[in-house]
Short mmCIF file of C-alpha atoms in Angstrom, two decimals:
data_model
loop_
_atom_site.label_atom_id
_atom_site.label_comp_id
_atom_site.label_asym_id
_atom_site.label_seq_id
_atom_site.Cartn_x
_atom_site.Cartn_y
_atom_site.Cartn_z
CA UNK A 28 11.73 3.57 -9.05
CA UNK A 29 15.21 2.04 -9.22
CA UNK A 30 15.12 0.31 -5.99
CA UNK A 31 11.55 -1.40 -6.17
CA UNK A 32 11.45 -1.73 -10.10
CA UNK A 33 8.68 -0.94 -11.89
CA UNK A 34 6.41 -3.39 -14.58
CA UNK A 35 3.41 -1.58 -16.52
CA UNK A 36 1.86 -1.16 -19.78
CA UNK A 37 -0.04 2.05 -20.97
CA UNK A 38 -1.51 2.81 -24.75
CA UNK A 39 1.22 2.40 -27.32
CA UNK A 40 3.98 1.94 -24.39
CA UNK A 41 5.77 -0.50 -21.63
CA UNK A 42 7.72 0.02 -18.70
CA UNK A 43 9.80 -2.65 -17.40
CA UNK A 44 12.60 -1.64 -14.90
CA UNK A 45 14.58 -4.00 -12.76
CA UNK A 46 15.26 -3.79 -8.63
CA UNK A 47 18.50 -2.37 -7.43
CA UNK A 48 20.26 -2.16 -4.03
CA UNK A 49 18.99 0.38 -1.75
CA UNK A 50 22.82 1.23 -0.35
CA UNK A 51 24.62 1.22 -4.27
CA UNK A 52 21.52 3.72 -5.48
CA UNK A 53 21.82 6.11 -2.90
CA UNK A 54 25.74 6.08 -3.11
CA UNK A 55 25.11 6.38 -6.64
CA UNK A 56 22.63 9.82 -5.66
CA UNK A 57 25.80 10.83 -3.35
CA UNK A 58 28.28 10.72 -6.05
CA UNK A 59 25.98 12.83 -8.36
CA UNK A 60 25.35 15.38 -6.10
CA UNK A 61 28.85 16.08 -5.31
CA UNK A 62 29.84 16.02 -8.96
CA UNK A 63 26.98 16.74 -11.45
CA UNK A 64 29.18 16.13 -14.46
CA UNK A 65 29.58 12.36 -13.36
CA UNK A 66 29.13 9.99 -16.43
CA UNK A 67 27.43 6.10 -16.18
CA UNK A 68 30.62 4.65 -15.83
CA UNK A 69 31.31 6.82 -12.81
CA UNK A 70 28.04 5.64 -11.64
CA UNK A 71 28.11 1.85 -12.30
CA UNK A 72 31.23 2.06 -9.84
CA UNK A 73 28.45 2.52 -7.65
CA UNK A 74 25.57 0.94 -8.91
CA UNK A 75 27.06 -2.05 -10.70
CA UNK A 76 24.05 -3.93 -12.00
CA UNK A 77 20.36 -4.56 -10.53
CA UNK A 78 20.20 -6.36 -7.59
CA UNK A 79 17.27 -8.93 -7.28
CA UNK A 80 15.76 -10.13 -4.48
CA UNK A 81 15.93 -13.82 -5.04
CA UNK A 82 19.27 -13.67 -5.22
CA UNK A 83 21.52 -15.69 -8.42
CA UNK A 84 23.40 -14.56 -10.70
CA UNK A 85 23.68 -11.86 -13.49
CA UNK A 86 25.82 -13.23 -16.34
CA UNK A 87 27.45 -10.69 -18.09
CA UNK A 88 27.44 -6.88 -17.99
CA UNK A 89 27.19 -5.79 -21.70
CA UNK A 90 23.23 -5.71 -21.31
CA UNK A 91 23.27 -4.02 -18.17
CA UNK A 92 25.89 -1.41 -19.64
CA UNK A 93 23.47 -1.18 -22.71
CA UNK A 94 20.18 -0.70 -20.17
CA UNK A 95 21.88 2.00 -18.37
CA UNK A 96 23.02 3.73 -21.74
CA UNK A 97 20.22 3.73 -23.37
CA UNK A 98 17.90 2.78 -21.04
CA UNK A 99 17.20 -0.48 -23.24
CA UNK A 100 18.52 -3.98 -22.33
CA UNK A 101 18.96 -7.28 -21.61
CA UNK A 102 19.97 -8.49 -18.52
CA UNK A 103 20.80 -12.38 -17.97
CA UNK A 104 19.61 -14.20 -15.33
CA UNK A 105 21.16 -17.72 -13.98
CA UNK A 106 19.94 -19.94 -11.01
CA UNK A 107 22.58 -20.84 -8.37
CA UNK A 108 22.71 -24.28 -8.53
CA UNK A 109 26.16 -26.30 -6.91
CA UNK A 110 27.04 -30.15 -7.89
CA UNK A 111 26.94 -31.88 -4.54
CA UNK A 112 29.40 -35.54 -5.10
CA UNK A 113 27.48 -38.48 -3.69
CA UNK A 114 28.11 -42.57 -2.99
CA UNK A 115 25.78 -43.59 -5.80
CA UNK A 116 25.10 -40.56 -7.74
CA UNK A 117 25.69 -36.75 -8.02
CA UNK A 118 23.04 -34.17 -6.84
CA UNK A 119 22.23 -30.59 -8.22
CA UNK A 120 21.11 -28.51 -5.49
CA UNK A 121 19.46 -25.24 -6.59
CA UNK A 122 19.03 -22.64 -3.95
CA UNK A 123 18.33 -19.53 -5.63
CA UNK A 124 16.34 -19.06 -8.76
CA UNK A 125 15.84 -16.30 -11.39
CA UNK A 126 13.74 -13.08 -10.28
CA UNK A 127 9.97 -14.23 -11.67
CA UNK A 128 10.74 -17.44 -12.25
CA UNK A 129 7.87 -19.99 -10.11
CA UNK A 130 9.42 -22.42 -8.47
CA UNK A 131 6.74 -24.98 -9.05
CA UNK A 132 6.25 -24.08 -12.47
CA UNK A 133 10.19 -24.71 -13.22
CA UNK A 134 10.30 -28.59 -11.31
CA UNK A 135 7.16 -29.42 -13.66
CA UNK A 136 9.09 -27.91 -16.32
CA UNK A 137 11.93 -30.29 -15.84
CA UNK A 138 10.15 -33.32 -14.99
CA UNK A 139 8.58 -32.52 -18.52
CA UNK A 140 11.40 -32.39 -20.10
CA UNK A 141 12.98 -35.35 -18.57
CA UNK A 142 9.64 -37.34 -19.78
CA UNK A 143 9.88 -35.76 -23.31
CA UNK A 144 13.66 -37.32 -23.57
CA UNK A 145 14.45 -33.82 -24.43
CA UNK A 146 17.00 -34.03 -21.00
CA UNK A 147 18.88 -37.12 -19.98
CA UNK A 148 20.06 -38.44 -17.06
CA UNK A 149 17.75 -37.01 -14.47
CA UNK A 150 16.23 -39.34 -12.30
CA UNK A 151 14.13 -37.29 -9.83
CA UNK A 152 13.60 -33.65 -8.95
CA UNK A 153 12.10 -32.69 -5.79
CA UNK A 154 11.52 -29.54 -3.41
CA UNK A 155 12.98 -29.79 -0.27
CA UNK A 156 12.36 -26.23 0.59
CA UNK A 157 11.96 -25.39 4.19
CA UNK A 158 11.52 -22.17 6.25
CA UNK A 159 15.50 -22.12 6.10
CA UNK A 160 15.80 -21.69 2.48
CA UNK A 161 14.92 -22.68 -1.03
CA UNK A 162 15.97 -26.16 -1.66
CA UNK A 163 15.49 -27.95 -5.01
CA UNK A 164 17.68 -30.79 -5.76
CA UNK A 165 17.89 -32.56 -8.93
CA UNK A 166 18.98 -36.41 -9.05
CA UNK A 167 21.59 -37.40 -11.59
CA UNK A 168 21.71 -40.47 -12.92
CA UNK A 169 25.03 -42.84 -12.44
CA UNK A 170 26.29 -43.08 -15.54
CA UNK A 171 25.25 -39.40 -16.59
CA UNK A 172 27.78 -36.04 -15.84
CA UNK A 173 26.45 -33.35 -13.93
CA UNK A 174 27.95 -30.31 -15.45
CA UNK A 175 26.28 -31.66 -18.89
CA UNK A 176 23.24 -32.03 -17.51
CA UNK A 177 23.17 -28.46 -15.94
CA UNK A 178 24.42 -27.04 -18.75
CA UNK A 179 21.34 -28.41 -20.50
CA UNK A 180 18.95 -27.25 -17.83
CA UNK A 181 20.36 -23.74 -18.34
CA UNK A 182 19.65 -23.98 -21.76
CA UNK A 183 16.31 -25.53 -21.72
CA UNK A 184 14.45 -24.33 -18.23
CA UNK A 185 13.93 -20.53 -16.75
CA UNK A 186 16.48 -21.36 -14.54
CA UNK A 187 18.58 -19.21 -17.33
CA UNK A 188 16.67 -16.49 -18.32
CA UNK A 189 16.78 -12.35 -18.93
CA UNK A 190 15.16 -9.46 -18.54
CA UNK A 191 14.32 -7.07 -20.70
CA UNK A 192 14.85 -3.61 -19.38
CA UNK A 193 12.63 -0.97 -21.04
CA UNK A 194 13.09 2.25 -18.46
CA UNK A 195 9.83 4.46 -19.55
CA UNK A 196 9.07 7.02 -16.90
CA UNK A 197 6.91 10.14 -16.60
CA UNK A 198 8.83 13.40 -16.56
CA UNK A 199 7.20 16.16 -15.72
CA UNK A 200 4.27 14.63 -17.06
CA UNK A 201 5.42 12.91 -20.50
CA UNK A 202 6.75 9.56 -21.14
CA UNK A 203 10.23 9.54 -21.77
CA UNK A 204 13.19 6.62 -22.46
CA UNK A 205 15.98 7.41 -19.19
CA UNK A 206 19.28 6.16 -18.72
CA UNK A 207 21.15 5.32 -15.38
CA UNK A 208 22.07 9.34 -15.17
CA UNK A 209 18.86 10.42 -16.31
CA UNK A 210 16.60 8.39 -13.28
CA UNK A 211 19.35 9.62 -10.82
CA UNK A 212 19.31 13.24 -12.06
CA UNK A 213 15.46 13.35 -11.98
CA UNK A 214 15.79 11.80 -8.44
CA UNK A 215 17.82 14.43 -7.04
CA UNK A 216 15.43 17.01 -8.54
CA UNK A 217 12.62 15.88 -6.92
CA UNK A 218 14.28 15.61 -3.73
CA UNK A 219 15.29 19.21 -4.52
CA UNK A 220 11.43 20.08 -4.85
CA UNK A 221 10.33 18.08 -1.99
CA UNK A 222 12.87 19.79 0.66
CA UNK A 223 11.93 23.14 -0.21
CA UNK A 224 8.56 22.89 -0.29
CA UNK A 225 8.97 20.90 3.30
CA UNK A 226 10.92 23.98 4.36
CA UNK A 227 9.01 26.59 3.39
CA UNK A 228 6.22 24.97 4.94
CA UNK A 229 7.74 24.59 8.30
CA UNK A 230 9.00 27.85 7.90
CA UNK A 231 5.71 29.40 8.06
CA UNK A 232 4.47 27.13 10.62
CA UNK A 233 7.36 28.55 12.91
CA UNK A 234 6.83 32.04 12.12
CA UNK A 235 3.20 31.58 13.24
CA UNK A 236 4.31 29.89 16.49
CA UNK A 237 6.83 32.26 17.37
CA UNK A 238 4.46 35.28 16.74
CA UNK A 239 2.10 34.24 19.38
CA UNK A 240 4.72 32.87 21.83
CA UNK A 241 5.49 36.95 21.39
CA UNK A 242 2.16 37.89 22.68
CA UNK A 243 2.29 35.60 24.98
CA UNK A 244 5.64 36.58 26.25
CA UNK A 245 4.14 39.66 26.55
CA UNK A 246 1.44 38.85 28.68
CA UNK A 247 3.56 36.84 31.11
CA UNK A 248 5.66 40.24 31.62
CA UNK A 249 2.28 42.32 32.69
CA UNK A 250 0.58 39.33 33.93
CA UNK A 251 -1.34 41.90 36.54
CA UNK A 252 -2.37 44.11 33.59
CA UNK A 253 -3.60 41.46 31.41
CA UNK A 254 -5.45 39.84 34.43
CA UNK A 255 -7.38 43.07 34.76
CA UNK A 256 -8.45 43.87 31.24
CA UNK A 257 -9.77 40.42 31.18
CA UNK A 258 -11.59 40.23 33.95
CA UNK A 259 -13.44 43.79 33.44
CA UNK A 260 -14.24 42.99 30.13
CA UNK A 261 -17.83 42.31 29.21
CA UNK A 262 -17.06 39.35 26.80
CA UNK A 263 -14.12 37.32 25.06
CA UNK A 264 -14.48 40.03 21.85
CA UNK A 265 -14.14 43.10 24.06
CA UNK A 266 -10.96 41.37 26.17
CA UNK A 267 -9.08 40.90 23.16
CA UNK A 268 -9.82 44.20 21.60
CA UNK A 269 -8.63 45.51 24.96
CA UNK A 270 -5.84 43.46 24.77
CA UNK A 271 -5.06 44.85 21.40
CA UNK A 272 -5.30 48.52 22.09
CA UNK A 273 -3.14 48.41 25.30
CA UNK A 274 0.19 46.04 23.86
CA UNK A 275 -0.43 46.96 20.43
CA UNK A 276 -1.23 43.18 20.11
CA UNK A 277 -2.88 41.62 16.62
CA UNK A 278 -6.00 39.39 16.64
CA UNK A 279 -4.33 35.83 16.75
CA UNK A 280 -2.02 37.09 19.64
CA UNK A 281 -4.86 38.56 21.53
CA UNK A 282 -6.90 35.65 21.04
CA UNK A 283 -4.69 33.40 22.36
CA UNK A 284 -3.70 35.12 25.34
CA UNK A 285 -7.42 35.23 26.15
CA UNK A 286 -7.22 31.39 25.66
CA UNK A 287 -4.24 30.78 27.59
CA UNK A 288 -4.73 28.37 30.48
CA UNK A 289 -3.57 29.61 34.18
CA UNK A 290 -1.30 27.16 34.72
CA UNK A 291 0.83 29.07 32.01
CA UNK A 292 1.13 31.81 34.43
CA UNK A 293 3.40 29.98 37.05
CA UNK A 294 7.20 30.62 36.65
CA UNK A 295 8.01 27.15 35.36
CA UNK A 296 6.20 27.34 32.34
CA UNK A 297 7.01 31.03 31.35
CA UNK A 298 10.42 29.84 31.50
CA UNK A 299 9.35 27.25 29.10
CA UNK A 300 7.76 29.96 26.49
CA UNK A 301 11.03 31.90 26.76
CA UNK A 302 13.22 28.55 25.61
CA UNK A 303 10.45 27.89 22.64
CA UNK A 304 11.22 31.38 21.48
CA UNK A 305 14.79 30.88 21.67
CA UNK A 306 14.72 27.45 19.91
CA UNK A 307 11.98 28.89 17.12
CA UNK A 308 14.28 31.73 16.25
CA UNK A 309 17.11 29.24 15.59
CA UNK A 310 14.82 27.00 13.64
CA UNK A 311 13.92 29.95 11.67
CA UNK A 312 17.19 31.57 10.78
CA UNK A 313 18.25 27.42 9.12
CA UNK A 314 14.98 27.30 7.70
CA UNK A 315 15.94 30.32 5.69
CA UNK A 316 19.19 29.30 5.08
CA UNK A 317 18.09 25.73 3.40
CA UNK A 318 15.85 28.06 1.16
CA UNK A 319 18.78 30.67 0.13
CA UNK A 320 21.54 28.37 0.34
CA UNK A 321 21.45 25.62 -2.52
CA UNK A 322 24.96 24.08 -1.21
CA UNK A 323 23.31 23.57 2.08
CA UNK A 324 19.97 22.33 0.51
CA UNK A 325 21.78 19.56 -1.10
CA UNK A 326 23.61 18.60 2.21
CA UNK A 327 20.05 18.03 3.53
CA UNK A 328 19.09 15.59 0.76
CA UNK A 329 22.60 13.77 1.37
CA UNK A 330 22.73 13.73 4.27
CA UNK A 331 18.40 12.49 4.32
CA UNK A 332 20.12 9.68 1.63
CA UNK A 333 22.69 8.62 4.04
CA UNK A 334 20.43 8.30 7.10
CA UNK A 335 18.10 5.96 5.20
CA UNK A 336 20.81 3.65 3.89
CA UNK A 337 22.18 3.36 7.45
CA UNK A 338 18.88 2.21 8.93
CA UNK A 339 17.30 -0.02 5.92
CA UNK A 340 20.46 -0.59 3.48
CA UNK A 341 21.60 -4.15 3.33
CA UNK A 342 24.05 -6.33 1.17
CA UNK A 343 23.76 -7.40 -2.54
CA UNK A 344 21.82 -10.39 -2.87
CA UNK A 345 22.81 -11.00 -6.82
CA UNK A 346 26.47 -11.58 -7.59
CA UNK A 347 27.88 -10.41 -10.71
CA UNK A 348 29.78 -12.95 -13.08
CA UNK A 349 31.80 -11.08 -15.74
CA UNK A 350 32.05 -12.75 -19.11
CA UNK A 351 35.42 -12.59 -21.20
CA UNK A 352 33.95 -9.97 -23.22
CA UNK A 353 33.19 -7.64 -20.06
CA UNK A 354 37.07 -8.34 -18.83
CA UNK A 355 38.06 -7.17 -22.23
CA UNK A 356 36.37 -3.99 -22.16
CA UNK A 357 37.46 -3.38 -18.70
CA UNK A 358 40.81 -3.45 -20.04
CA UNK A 359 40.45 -1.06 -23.16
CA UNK A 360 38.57 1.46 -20.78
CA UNK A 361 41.34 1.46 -18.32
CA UNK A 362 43.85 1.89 -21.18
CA UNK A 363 42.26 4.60 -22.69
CA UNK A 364 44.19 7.45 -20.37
CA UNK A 365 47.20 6.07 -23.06
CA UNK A 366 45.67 6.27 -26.10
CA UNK A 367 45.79 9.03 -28.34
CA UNK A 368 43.12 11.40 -29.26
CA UNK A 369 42.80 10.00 -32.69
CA UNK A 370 42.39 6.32 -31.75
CA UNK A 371 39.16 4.46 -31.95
CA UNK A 372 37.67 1.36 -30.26
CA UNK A 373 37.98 -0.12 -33.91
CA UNK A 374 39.89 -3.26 -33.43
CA UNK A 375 41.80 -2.28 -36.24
CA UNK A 376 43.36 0.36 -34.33
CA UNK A 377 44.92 -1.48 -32.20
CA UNK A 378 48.26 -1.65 -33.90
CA UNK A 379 48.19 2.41 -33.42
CA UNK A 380 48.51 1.90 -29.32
CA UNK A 381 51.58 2.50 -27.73
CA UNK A 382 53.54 -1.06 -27.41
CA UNK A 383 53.61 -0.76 -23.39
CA UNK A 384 49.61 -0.43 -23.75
CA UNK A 385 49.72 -3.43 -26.77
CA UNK A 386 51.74 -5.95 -25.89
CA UNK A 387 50.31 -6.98 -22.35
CA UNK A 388 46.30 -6.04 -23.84
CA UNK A 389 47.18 -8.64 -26.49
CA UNK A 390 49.17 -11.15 -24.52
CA UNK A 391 45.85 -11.44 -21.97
CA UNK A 392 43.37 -11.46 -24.22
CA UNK A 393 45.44 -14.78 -25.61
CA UNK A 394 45.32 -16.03 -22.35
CA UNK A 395 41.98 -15.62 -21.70
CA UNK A 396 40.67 -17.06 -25.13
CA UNK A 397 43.11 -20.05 -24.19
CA UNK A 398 41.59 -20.19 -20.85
CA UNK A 399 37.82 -20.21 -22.66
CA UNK A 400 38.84 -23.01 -24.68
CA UNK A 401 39.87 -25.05 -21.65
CA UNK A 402 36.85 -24.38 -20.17
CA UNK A 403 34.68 -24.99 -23.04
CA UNK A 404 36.47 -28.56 -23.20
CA UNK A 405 36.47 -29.23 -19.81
CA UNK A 406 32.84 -28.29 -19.34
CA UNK A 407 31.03 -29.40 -22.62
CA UNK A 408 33.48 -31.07 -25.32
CA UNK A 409 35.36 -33.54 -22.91
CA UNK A 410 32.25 -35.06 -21.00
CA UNK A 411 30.91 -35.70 -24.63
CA UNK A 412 33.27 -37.63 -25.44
CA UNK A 413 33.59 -39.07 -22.66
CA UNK A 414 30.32 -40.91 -22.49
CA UNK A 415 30.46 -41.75 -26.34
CA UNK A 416 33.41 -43.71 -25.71
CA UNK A 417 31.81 -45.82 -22.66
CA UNK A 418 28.76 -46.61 -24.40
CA UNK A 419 31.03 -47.53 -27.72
CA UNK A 420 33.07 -49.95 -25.05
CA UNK A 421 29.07 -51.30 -23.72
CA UNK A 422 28.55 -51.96 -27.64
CA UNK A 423 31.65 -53.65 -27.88
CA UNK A 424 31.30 -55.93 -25.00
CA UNK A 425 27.68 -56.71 -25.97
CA UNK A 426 28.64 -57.97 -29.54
CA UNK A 427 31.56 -59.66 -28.20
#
């Protein structure tokens, strides 16, 4: 469910559950089977957001952290787009888009908007797409700056976007609202479920084998006997009743020993009967353990887990930008082994830390809104400005 995603609606009720990485999920199913009292922070060390598979970006982590709370969230989505420097004019190259988002759909989108007036200083979007790669590069006009005008497409296109996580599952036949813990935990169970039943199943399927390679290691020891009774018998019935009432055989072993081919008789593959006995005893002594032993059960499903990450699991394919407000938290959750019992996450509280916890918490949360104003300048305020004052100089020089 976590690794494919899942999009429905039923009466009264919506599911709406993002993809994740094969490898993170099953580490994640690792980690809670070792340690059951794990909490979502231990698990988003593993799992640390959903992993799409077109690829981008997933801006900021409070939704995610919310989604695998609650189970409810929002998850932002942003295109991976690069500003590629040319002669005449800059290019924005978009390679990856949002997961849902139709590439046609989002050029006619733009071209839209650039007819509406609603963007400036785009002077041609095409697809350039190839069996390589997704390719969609957006002309920039001359005069025009490129971070502005992507900063306006992620506004005003899908090529910014979220999704709404709404994780509504059945369990145990009911529709109920799971977090991160609760999908994993309900995981695990049914792998629990499905490894026993699959045991005792080919537990019985072993006993039955090895109960008639008994009889018909028994025949293969009086070989001259058997021959005998078989061959003076007046039908199949009355050679396995025979067979019964001289070895103290039952019906199925009987049976089969009157089926048994003669080639079965030759030393080779009585040998062979001998070594299936041996090797269905062994099978059956582990399949019993698996079904007494719960430690060992769950060292089947891990070890099941691990096998299939090694032979499908693959890299992440969405990278992870953490906002300011993500760094933040970071740093009050690694803090917290500090703080004492009575302290809150109320800011207000934070005069109440211990001054080697305050004073570098405070002094890089200064930096870092210092560093989001020069970034907000740099990116949005400056450029502004910037092209106000050359078309106040083209005003000038008109009039003049």
């Amino acid at each position: 469910m976590l690794v494919n995603g899942a999009s429905g609606i039923a009466v009264g009720m919506a599911t709406n559950i993002p993809t994740h990485n094969l490898g993170e999920v099953i580490d994640a199913c690792v980690a809670y089977i070792d340690n059951r009292d794990i909490d979502i922070d231990g698990l988003m060390e593993y799992i640390k957001a959903p992993d799409f598979p077109t690829g981008g970006f997933i801006y900021g982590m409070q939704g995610v952290r919310d989604a695998y709370e609650t189970g409810r969230g929002r998850v932002i989505m942003r295109a991976r787009a690069e500003i590629e420097p040319g002669e005449n004019h800059d290019k924005i190259v978009i390679t990856e888009i949002p997961y849902g988002v139709n590439k046609a759909e989002l050029i006619k989108q733009i071209a839209d908007l650039v007819n509406d007036k609603k963007i400036e200083g785009i002077s041609n979007a095409n697809d350039e797409s190839d069996r390589e790669g997704m390719r969609i590069v957006v002309d920039v006009k001359r005069d025009a700056n490129a971070n502005v005008v992507l900063n306006k497409l992620f506004k005003m296109t899908p090529l910014q976007t979220s999704f709404s996580v709404n994780c509504i599952a059945l369990v145990k036949g009911r529709p109920k609202l799971l977090s991160l813990k609760d999908c994993i935990s309900n995981f695990v169970n049914h792998r629990h479920d499905v490894v026993i039943r699959r045991t005792q199943y080919d537990l019985r399927k072993a006993e039955e084998r090895a109960h008639i390679l008994q009889g018909l290691i028994i025949a293969s020891d009086n070989i001259d006997e058997v021959v005998h009774i078989i061959r003076s018998a007046q039908n199949p019935q009355a050679a396995i009743e025979g067979l019964m009432n001289r070895f103290e055989l039952d019906e199925v072993q009987a049976k089969a020993i009157v089926e048994m081919r003669l080639r079965q008789l030759t030393n080779l593959m009585q040998e062979q009967l001998r070594n299936e006995y041996d090797e269905l005893l062994k099978q059956i002594e582990y399949f019993k353990q698996i079904l007494s032993d719960e430690d060992l059960c769950m060292k089947v499903i891990k070890d099941e887990l691990i096998e299939v990450k090694e032979q499908f699991g693959d890299e992440r394919r969405s990278e992870i930008v953490y906002s300011s407000e993500d760094s933040i938290l970071k740093i009050f959750m690694l803090t917290t082994r500090w703080l004492s019992p009575s302290v809150t996450w109320d800011t207000s509280s934070v005069r109440l830390w211990p001054s080697s916890v305050r004073r570098p918490v405070v002094a890089w949360a200064a930096r870092e809104r210092a560093r989001a104003i020069r970034t907000l300048w740099n990116t949005s305020i400056r450029p502004r400005c910037t092209t106000r004052c050359s078309s106040s100089r083209r005003r000038v020089a008109v009039s003049g």
